[in-house]
Coordinates of C-alpha atoms in Angstrom, one line a residue:
X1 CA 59.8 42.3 -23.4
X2 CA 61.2 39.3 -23.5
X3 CA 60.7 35.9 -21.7
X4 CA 64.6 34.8 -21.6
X5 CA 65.3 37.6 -19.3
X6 CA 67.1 40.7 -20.7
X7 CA 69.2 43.3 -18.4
X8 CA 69.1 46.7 -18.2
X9 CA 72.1 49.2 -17.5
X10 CA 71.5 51.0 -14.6
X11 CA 71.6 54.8 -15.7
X12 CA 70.5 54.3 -19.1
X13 CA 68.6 56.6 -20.8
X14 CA 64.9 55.3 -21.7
X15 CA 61.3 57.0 -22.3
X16 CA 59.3 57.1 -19.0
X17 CA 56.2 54.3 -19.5
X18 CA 54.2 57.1 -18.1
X19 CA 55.1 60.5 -19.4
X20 CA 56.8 58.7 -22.1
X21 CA 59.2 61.7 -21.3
X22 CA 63.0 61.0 -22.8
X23 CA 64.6 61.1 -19.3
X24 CA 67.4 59.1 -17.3
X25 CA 64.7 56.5 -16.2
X26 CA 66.2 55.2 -13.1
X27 CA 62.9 53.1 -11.8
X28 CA 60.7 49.6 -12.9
X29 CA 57.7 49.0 -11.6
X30 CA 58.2 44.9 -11.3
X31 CA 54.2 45.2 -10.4
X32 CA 53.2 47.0 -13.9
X33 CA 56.6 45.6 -15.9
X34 CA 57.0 49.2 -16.9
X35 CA 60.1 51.4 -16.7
X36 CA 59.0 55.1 -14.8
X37 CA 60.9 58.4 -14.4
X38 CA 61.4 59.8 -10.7
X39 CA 58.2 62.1 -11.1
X40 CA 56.2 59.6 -12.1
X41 CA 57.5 56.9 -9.6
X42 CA 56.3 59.5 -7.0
X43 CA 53.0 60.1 -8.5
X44 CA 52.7 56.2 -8.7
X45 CA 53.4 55.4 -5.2
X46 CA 51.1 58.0 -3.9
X47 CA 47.7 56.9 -5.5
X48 CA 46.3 54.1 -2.8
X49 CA 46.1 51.3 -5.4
X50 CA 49.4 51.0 -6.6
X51 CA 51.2 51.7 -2.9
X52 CA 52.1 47.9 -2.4
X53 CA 53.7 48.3 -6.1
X54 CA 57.5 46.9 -6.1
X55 CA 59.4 49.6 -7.5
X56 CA 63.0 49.4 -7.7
X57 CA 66.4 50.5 -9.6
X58 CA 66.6 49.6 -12.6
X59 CA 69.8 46.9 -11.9
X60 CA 68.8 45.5 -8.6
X61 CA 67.6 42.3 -10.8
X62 CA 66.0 41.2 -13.8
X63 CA 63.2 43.0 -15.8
X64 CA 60.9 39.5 -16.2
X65 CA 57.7 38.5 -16.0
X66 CA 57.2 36.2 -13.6
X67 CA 55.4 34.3 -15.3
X68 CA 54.8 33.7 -19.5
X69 CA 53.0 36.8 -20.5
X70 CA 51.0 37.1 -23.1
X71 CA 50.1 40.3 -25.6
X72 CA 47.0 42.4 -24.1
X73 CA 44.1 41.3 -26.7
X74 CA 43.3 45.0 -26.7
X75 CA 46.5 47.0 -26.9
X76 CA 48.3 44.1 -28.8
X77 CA 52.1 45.5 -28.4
X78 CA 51.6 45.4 -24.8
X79 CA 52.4 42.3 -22.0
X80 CA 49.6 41.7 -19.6
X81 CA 52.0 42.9 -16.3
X82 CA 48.8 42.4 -14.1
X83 CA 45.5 41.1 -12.9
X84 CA 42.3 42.9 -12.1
X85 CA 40.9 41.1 -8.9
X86 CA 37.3 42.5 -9.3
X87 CA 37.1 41.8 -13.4
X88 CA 39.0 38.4 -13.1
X89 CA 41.0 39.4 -16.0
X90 CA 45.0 40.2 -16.6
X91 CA 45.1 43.9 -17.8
X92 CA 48.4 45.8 -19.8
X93 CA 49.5 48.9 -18.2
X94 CA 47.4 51.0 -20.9
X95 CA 44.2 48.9 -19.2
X96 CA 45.1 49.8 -15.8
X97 CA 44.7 53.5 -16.2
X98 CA 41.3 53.0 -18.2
X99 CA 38.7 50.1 -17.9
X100 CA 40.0 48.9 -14.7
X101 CA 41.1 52.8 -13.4
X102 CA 40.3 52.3 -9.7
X103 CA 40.1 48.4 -9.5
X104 CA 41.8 46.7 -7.2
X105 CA 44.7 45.4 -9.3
X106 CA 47.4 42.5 -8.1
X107 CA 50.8 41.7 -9.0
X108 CA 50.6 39.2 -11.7
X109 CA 52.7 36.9 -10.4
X110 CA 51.1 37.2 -7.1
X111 CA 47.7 36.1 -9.0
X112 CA 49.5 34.0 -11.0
X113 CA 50.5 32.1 -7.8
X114 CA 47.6 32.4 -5.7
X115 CA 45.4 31.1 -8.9
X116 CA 47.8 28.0 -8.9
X117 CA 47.1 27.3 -5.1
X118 CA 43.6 27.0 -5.7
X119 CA 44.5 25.2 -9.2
X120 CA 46.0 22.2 -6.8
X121 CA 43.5 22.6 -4.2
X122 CA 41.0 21.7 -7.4
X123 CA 43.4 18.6 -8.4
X124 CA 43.1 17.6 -5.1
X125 CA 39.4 17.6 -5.3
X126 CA 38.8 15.6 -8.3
X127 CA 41.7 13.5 -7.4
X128 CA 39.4 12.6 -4.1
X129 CA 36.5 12.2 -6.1
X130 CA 38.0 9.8 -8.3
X131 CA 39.1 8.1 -5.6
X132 CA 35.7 7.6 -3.5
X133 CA 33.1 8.8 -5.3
X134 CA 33.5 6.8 -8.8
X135 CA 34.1 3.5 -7.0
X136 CA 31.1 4.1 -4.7
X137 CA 28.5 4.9 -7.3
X138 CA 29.8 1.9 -9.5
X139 CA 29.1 0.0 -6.5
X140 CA 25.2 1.5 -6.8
X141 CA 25.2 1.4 -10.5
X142 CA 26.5 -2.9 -10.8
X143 CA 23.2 -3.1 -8.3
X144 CA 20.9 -1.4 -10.1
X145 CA 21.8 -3.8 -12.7
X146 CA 21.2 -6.3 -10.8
X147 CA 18.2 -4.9 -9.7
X148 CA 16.7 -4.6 -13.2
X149 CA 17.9 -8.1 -14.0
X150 CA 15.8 -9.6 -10.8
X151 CA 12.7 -7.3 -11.7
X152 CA 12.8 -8.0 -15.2
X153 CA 12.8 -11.6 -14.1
X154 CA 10.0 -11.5 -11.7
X155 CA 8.3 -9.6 -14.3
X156 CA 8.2 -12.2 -17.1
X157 CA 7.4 -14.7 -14.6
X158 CA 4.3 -13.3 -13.5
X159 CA 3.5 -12.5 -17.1
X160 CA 3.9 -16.3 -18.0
X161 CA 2.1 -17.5 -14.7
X162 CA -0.4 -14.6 -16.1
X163 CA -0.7 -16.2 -19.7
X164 CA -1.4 -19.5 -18.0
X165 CA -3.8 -18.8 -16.0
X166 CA -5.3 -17.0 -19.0
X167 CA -4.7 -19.6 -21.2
X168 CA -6.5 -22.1 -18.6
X169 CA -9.5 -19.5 -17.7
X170 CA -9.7 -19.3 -21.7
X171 CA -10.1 -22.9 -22.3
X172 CA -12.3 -23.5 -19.7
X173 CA -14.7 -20.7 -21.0
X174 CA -14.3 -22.8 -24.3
X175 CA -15.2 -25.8 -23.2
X176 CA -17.7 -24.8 -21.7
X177 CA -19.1 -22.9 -24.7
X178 CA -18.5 -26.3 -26.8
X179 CA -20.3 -28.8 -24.2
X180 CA -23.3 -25.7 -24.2
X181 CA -23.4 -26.5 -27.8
X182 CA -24.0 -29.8 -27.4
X183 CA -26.2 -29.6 -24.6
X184 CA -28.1 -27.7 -26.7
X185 CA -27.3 -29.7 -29.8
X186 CA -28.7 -32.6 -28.2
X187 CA -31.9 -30.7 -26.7
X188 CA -33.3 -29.7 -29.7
X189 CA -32.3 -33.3 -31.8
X190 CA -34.2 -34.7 -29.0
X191 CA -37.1 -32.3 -29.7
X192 CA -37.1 -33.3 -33.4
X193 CA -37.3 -36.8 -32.9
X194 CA -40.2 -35.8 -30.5
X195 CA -42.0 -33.9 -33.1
X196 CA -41.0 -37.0 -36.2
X197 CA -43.1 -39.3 -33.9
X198 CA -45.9 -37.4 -33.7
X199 CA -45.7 -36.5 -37.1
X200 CA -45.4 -40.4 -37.9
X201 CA -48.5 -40.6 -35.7
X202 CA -50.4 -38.3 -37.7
X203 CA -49.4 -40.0 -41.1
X204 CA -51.0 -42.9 -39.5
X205 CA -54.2 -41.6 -38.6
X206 CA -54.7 -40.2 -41.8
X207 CA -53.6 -43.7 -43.6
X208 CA -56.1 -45.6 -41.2
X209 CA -59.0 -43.0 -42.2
X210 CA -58.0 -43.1 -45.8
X211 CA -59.2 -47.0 -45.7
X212 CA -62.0 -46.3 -44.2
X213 CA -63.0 -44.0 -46.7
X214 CA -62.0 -46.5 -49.3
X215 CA -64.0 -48.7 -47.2
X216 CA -67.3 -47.3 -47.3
X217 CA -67.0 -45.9 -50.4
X218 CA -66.8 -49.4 -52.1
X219 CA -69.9 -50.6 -49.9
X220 CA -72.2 -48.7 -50.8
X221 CA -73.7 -48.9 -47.6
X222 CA -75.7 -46.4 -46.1
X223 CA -72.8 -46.4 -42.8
X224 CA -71.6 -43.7 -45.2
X225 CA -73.5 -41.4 -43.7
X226 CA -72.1 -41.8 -40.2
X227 CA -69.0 -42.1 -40.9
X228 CA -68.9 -38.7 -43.2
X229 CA -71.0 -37.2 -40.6
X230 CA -68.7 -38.5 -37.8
X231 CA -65.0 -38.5 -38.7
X232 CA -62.8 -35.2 -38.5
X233 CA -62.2 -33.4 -41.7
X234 CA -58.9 -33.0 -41.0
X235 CA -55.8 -34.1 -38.8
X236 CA -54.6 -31.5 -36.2
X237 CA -50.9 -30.7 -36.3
X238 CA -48.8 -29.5 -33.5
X239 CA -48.0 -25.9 -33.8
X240 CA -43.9 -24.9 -34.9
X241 CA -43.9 -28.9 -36.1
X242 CA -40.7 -28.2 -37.7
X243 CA -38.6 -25.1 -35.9
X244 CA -37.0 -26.1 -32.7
X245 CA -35.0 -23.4 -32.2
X246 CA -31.5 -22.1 -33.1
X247 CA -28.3 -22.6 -31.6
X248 CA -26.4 -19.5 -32.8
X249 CA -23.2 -18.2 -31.0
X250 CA -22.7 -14.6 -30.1
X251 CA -19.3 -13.5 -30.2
X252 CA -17.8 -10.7 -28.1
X253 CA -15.4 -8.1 -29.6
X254 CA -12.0 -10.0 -29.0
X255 CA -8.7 -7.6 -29.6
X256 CA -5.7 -6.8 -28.4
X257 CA -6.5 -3.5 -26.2
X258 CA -9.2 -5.8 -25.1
X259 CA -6.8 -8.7 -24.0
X260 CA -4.4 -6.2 -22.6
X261 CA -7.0 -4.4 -20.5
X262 CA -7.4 -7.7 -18.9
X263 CA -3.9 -9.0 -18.7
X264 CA -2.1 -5.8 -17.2
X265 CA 0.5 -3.8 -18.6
X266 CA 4.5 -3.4 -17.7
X267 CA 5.3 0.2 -15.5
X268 CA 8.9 1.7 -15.7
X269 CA 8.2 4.3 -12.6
X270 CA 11.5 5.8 -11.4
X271 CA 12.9 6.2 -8.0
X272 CA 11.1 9.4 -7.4
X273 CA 7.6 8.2 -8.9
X274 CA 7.4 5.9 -6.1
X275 CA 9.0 7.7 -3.7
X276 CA 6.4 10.0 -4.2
X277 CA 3.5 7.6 -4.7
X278 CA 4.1 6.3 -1.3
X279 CA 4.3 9.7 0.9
X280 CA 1.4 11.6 2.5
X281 CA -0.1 14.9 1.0
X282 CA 1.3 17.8 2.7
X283 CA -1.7 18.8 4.0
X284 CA -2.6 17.7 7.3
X285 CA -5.5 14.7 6.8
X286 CA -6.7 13.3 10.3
X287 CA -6.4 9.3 11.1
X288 CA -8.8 7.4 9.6
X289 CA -10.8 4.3 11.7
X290 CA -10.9 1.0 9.6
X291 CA -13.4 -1.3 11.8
X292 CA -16.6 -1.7 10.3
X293 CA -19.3 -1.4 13.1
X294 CA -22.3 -2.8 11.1
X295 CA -23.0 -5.1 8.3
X296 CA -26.1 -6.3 6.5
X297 CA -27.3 -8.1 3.7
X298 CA -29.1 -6.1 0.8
X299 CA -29.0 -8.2 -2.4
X300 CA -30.1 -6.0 -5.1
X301 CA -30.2 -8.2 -8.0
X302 CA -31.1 -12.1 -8.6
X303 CA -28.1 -12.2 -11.2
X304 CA -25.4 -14.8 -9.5
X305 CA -22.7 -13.8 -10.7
X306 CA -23.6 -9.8 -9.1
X307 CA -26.1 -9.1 -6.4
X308 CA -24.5 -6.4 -4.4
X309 CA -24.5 -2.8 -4.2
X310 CA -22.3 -1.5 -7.5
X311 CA -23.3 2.4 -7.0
X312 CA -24.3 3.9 -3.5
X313 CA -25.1 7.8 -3.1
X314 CA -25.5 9.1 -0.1
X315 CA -29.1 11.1 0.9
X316 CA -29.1 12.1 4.0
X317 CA -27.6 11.1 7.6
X318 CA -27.6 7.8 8.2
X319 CA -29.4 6.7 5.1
X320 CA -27.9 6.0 1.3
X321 CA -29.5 5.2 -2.3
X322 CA -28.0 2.0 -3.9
X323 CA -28.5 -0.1 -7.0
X324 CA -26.8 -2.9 -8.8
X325 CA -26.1 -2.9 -12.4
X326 CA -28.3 -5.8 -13.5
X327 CA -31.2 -4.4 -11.4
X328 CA -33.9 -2.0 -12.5
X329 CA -34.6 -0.5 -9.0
X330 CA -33.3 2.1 -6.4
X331 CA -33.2 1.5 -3.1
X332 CA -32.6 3.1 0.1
X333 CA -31.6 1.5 2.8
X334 CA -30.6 3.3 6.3
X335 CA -27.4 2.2 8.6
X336 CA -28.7 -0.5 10.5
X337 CA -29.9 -2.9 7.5
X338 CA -33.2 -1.6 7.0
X339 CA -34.9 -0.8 3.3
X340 CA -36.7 2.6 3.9
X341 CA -38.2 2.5 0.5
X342 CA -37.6 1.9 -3.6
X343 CA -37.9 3.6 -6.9
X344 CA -38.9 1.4 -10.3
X345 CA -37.2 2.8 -13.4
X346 CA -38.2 -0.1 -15.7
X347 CA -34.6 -0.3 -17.2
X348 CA -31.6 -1.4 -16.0
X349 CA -29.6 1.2 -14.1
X350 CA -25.9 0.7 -14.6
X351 CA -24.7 4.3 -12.8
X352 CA -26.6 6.9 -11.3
X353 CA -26.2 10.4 -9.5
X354 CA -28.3 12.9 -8.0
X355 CA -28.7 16.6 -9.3
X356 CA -29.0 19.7 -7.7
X357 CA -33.7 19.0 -7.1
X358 CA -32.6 15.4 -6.1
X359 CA -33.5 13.6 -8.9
X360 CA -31.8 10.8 -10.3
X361 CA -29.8 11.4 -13.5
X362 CA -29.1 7.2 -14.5
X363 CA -28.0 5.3 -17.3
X364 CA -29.9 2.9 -19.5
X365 CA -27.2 1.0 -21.2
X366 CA -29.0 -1.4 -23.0
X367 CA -31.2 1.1 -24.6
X368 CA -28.6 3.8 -25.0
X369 CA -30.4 6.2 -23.1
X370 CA -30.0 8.2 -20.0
X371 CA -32.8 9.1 -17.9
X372 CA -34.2 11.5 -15.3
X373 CA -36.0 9.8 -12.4
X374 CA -38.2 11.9 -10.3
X375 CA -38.9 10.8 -6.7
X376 CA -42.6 9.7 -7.6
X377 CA -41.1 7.4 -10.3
X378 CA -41.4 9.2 -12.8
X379 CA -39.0 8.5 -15.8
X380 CA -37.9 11.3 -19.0
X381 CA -35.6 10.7 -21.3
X382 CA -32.2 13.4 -21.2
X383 CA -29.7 11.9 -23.3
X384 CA -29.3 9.5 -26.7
X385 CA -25.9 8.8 -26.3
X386 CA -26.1 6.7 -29.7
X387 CA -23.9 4.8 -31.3
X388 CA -22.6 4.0 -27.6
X389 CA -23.9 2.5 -24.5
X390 CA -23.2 4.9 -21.3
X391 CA -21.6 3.5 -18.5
X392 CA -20.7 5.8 -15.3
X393 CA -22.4 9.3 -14.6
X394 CA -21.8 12.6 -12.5
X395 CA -23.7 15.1 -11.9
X396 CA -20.9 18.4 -11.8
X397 CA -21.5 21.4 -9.7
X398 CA -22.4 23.2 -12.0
X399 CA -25.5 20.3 -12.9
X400 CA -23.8 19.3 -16.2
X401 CA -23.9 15.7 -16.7
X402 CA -20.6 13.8 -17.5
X403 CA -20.8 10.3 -19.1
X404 CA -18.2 7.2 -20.1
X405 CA -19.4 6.0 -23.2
X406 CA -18.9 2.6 -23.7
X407 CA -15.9 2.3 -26.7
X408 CA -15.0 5.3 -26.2
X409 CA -11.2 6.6 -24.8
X410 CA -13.2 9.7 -23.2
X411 CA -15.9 11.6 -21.2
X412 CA -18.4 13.5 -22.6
X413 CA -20.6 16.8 -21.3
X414 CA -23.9 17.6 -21.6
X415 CA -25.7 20.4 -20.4
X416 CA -28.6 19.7 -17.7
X417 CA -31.5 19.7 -20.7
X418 CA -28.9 17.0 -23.1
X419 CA -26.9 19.3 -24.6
X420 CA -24.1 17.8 -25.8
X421 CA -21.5 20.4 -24.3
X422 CA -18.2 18.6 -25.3
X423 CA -17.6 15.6 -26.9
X424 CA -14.6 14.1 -25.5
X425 CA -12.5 15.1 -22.3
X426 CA -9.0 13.7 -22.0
X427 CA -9.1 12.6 -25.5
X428 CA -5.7 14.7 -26.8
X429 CA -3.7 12.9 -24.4
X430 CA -5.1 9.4 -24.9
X431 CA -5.3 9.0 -20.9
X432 CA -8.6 6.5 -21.0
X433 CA -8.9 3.1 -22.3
X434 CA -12.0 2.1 -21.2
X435 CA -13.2 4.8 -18.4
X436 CA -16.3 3.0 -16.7
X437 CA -17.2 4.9 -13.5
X438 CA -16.3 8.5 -12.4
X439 CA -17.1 11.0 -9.6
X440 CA -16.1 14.2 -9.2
X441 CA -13.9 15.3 -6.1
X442 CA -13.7 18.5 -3.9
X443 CA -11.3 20.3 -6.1
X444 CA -14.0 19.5 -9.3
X445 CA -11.8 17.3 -10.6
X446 CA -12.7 14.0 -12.1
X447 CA -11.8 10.7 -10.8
X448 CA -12.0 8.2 -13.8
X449 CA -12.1 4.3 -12.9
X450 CA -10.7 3.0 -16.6
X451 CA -11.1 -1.0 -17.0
X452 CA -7.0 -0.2 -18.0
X453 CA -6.5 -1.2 -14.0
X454 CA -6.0 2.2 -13.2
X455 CA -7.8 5.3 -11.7
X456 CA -7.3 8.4 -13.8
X457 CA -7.9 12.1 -12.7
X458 CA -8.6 14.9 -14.9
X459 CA -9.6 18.5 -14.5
X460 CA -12.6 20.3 -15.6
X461 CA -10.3 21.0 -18.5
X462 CA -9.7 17.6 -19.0
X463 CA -6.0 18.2 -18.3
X464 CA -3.7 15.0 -16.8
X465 CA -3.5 15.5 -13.2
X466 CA -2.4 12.0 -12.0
X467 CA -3.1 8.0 -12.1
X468 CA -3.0 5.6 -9.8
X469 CA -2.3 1.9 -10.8
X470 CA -2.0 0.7 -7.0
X471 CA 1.2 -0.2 -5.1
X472 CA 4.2 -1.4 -6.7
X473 CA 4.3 -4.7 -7.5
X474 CA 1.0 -5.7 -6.8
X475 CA -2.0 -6.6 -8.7
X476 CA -4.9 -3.9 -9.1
X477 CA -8.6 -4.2 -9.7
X478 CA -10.8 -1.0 -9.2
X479 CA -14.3 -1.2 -9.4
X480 CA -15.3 2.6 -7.8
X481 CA -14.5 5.1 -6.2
X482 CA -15.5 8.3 -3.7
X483 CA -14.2 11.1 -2.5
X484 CA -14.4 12.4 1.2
X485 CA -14.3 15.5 2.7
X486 CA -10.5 15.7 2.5
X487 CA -10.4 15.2 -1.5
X488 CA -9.2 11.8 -0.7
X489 CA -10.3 9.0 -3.0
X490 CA -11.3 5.9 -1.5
X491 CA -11.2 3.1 -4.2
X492 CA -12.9 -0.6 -3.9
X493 CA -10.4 -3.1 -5.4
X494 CA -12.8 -5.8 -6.7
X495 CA -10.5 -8.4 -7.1
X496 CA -7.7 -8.7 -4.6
X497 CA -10.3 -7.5 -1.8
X498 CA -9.3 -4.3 -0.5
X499 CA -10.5 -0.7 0.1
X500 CA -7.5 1.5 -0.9
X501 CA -7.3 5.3 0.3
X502 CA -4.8 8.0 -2.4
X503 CA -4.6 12.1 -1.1
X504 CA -6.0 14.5 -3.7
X505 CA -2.6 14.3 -5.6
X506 CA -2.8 10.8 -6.4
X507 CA 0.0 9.5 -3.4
X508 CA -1.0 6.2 -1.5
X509 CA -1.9 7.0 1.8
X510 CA -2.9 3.1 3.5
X511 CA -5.0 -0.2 2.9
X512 CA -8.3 0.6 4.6
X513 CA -9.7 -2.5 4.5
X514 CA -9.1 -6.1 3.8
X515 CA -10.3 -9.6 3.4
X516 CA -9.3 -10.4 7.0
X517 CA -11.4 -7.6 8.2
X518 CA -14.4 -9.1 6.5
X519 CA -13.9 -7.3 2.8
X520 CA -14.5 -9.7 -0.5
X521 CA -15.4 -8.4 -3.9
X522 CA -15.8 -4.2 -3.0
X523 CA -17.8 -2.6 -5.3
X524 CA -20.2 0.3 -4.8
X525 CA -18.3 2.7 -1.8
X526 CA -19.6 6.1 -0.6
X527 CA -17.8 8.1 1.9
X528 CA -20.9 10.3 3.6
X529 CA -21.0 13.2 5.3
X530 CA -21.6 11.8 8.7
X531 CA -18.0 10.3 8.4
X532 CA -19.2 7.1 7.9
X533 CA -17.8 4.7 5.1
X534 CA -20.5 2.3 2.9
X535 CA -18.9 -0.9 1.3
X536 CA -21.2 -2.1 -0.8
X537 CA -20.1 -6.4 -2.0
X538 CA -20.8 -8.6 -4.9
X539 CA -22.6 -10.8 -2.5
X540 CA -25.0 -8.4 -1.3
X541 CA -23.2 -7.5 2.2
X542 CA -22.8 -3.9 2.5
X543 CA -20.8 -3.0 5.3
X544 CA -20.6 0.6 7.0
X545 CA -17.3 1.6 8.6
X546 CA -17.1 4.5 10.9
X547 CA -14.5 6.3 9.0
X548 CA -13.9 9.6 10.3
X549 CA -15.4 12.2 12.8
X550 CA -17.5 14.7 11.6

């Protein structure tokens, strides 16, 4: 049919669409385009889906689609003369009385007009976006921009005011080193003159008895026998009359993971990291109290630069078992200040824990060894962790022992007899630098302090659950950690003097504590059971902060 609009005779004779019967077709279904006999016309009108049909005599107007048809992909001879409202499709008159027999059908025209309403009510749309939305969010995009720009900024500042203090810290460990060297330089040159003098000394008592022995030998006097009888047979020298000692320097592994775990490293979090960072676990966790309602002194160590509390395990109510990391004792020590008693291991303890009969499981770092300690005092050996020097130890619920190894980007697990169990946790995904401390929380996971500036969790699986690198923008030091009875970690931040609190999925909860309530250098914390919170300090104060109820 064609598109320029043809016309038909009225009375002409032409085959029924239908019955294709050669009849006088007097009828045209404008709805279906198809020409129809009287029979069928009736037949047509009286089915309920084609009653709203226009049918009329052929003559009354133009036999046109209303719109540019197109072939029928199916039956291609055929125009599409409708539209299928429940397939969405345009269907030929041969498609009407099969796949879409009983479908509601419209007027193609009428689709083709109510598909163009909703065509401008679509223009409209995007006209209306482009208008407001595209405008507004190159508003937000020009500040993020300038966001970046200012970050980026402050960034490199504090990585040069960073790389100048290093710089300074670094020459002043130098100089330092260089006037030691000549302290010691000068120490031992002065001991050698020292020792040349009395070596000068003795070259003269041995050239004054020389003459005498020239002397009386040339006399022939019978003094000889005095003399002989009399003088020393030999000089005494002073013991070591040569060595004075070395002056050797002992250089530290110096690299660039090294420098960087010291320096800091540059975070791209997005928008949602920090949004959830910053947002409280869904579960409900009770207020927590932040005054600390005793302090007291309990220096654990003579070494200067450390004397405090660096691990603190809790016993029983009331009391807890602390140690420092240059000190070969434990102690306990109840609430109100007072040592109870103290265990001698003979070794340096650098971490400790407590297994399931109460003994001590500790680390020997210099000696590469971890230990059992009985109650008594008693010390067995559980572990060689060689080549490396073990650092942090837990105790699991299940009595394994988990160790950080010193050089080592892992954890390793050992059965309760020193069974090495598995070598390295968390080692696929690279997640340690350095891990130093660890404890295990309610949940079993484990909470990793990594000299990276960061606090890593793992599962038993030693699966990435989460870090925490502190809050955005701020520097971030953590020395240790414990976990509470709400799987919330409490972490000591050693050098910007805080006590920070993170829910069991790693978001920030608050500051607990701070240098204006009394905090400097955290180290060793333990959240007990009594709901009490220990802060153990470099200095040797350990303060106890009534935390939460029971």
């Amino acid at each position: 049919m064609s598109d320029e609009g043809e016309f038909y005779p009225a009375q002409s004779v032409i085959n029924c669409d239908f019955c294709d019967t050669h009849v006088n077709v007097t009828w045209v279904c404008h709805t279906c385009d198809v020409s129809i006999c009287q029979k069928c016309k009736d037949i047509h009108l009286g089915k309920k889906k084609f009653r709203d049909h226009k049918v009329r005599l052929r003559g009354e107007e133009k036999l046109v689609s209303p719109i540019r048809t197109t072939k029928c992909h199916k039956h291609s001879s055929i125009d599409y003369t409708a539209f299928c409202d429940r397939c969405k499709i345009p269907a030929c008159i041969k498609c009407l009385v099969s796949e879409h027999k009983d479908h509601h059908v419209l007027d193609l025209k009428e689709a083709f007009d109510e598909y163009r309403v909703q065509l401008r009510s679509l223009k409209e749309n995007y006209k209306s976006q482009k208008l407001s939305e595209i405008p507004k969010r190159r508003v937000l995009l020009q500040q993020e921009k300038e966001r970046i720009n200012t970050e980026s900024s402050m960034a490199l500042d504090q990585i040069e005011k960073e790389r100048a203090e290093a710089i300074t810290s670094l020459n002043k460990v130098y100089n330092k080193l260089k006037n030691d060297v000549k302290l010691a330089k000068e120490s031992q040159q002065k001991d050698v003159e020292e020792k040349s003098k009395a070596l000068n000394k003795n070259e003269n008592s041995i050239e004054h008895l020389l003459e005498q022995c020239d002397t009386h030998e040339a006399s022939r006097d019978i003094s000889i026998f005095k003399f002989v009888i009399e003088c020393p047979h030999s000089v005494d020298f002073p013991p070591n009359e040569v060595s004075v000692g070395q002056i050797k320097f002992v250089s530290r592994s110096v690299s660039l993971s090294n420098i960087e775990q010291i320096v800091g490293k540059v975070m791209t979090n997005s928008k949602s990291d920090n949004e959830n960072k910053t947002r409280s676990s869904e579960k409900n966790i009770p207020a927590v109290d932040n005054k600390i309602t005793q302090s007291f002194m309990a220096p654990l160590s003579e070494n200067e630069f450390s004397k405090g509390a660096s691990v603190i395990q809790y016993e029983k109510s009331n009391h807890v078992w602390m140690t420092n990391d240059y000190s070969s004792t434990l102690y306990l020590y109840n609430s109100q200040g007072s040592k109870v008693t103290s265990i001698s291991a003979g070794f340096e303890i650098f971490g400790f824990d407590m297994d399931g009969n109460g003994d001590f499981i500790a680390t020997d770092y210099d000696n590469k060894k971890v230990k059992n300690i009985t109650r008594s005092g008693k010390v067995t050996i559980v572990i060689s962790s060689l080549p490396s020097e073990p650092l942090g130890v837990c105790v699991n619920n299940k009595q394994e022992i988990v160790l950080c190894l010193y050089g080592s980007n892992a954890l390793s697990k050992y059965s309760p007899d020193g069974r090495r169990l598995v070598r390295k946790i968390g080692e696929g995904g690279r997640l340690f630098m350095e891990p130093r401390r660890l404890t295990q929380n309610g949940n079993q996971d484990y909470c990793v302090v990594d000299d990276y500036k960061r606090v890593v969790v793992v599962d038993v699986g030693g699966s990435h659950r989460w870090t925490y690198d502190g809050q955005q923008g701020e520097k971030f030091n953590p020395d240790s950690t414990a976990c509470d009875g709400y799987q919330c970690l409490v972490i000591s931040d050693y050098n910007n003097h805080k006590i920070h609190l993170v829910d069991k999925d790693g978001h920030f909860l608050q500051v607990l504590l701070t240098r204006e309530a009394g905090i400097e250098y955290p180290r060793g914390v333990c959240a007990d059971k009594d709901g009490k919170l220990w802060v153990g300090q470099k200095d040797g104060e350990v303060h106890v902060v009534k935390y939460r109820s029971k």
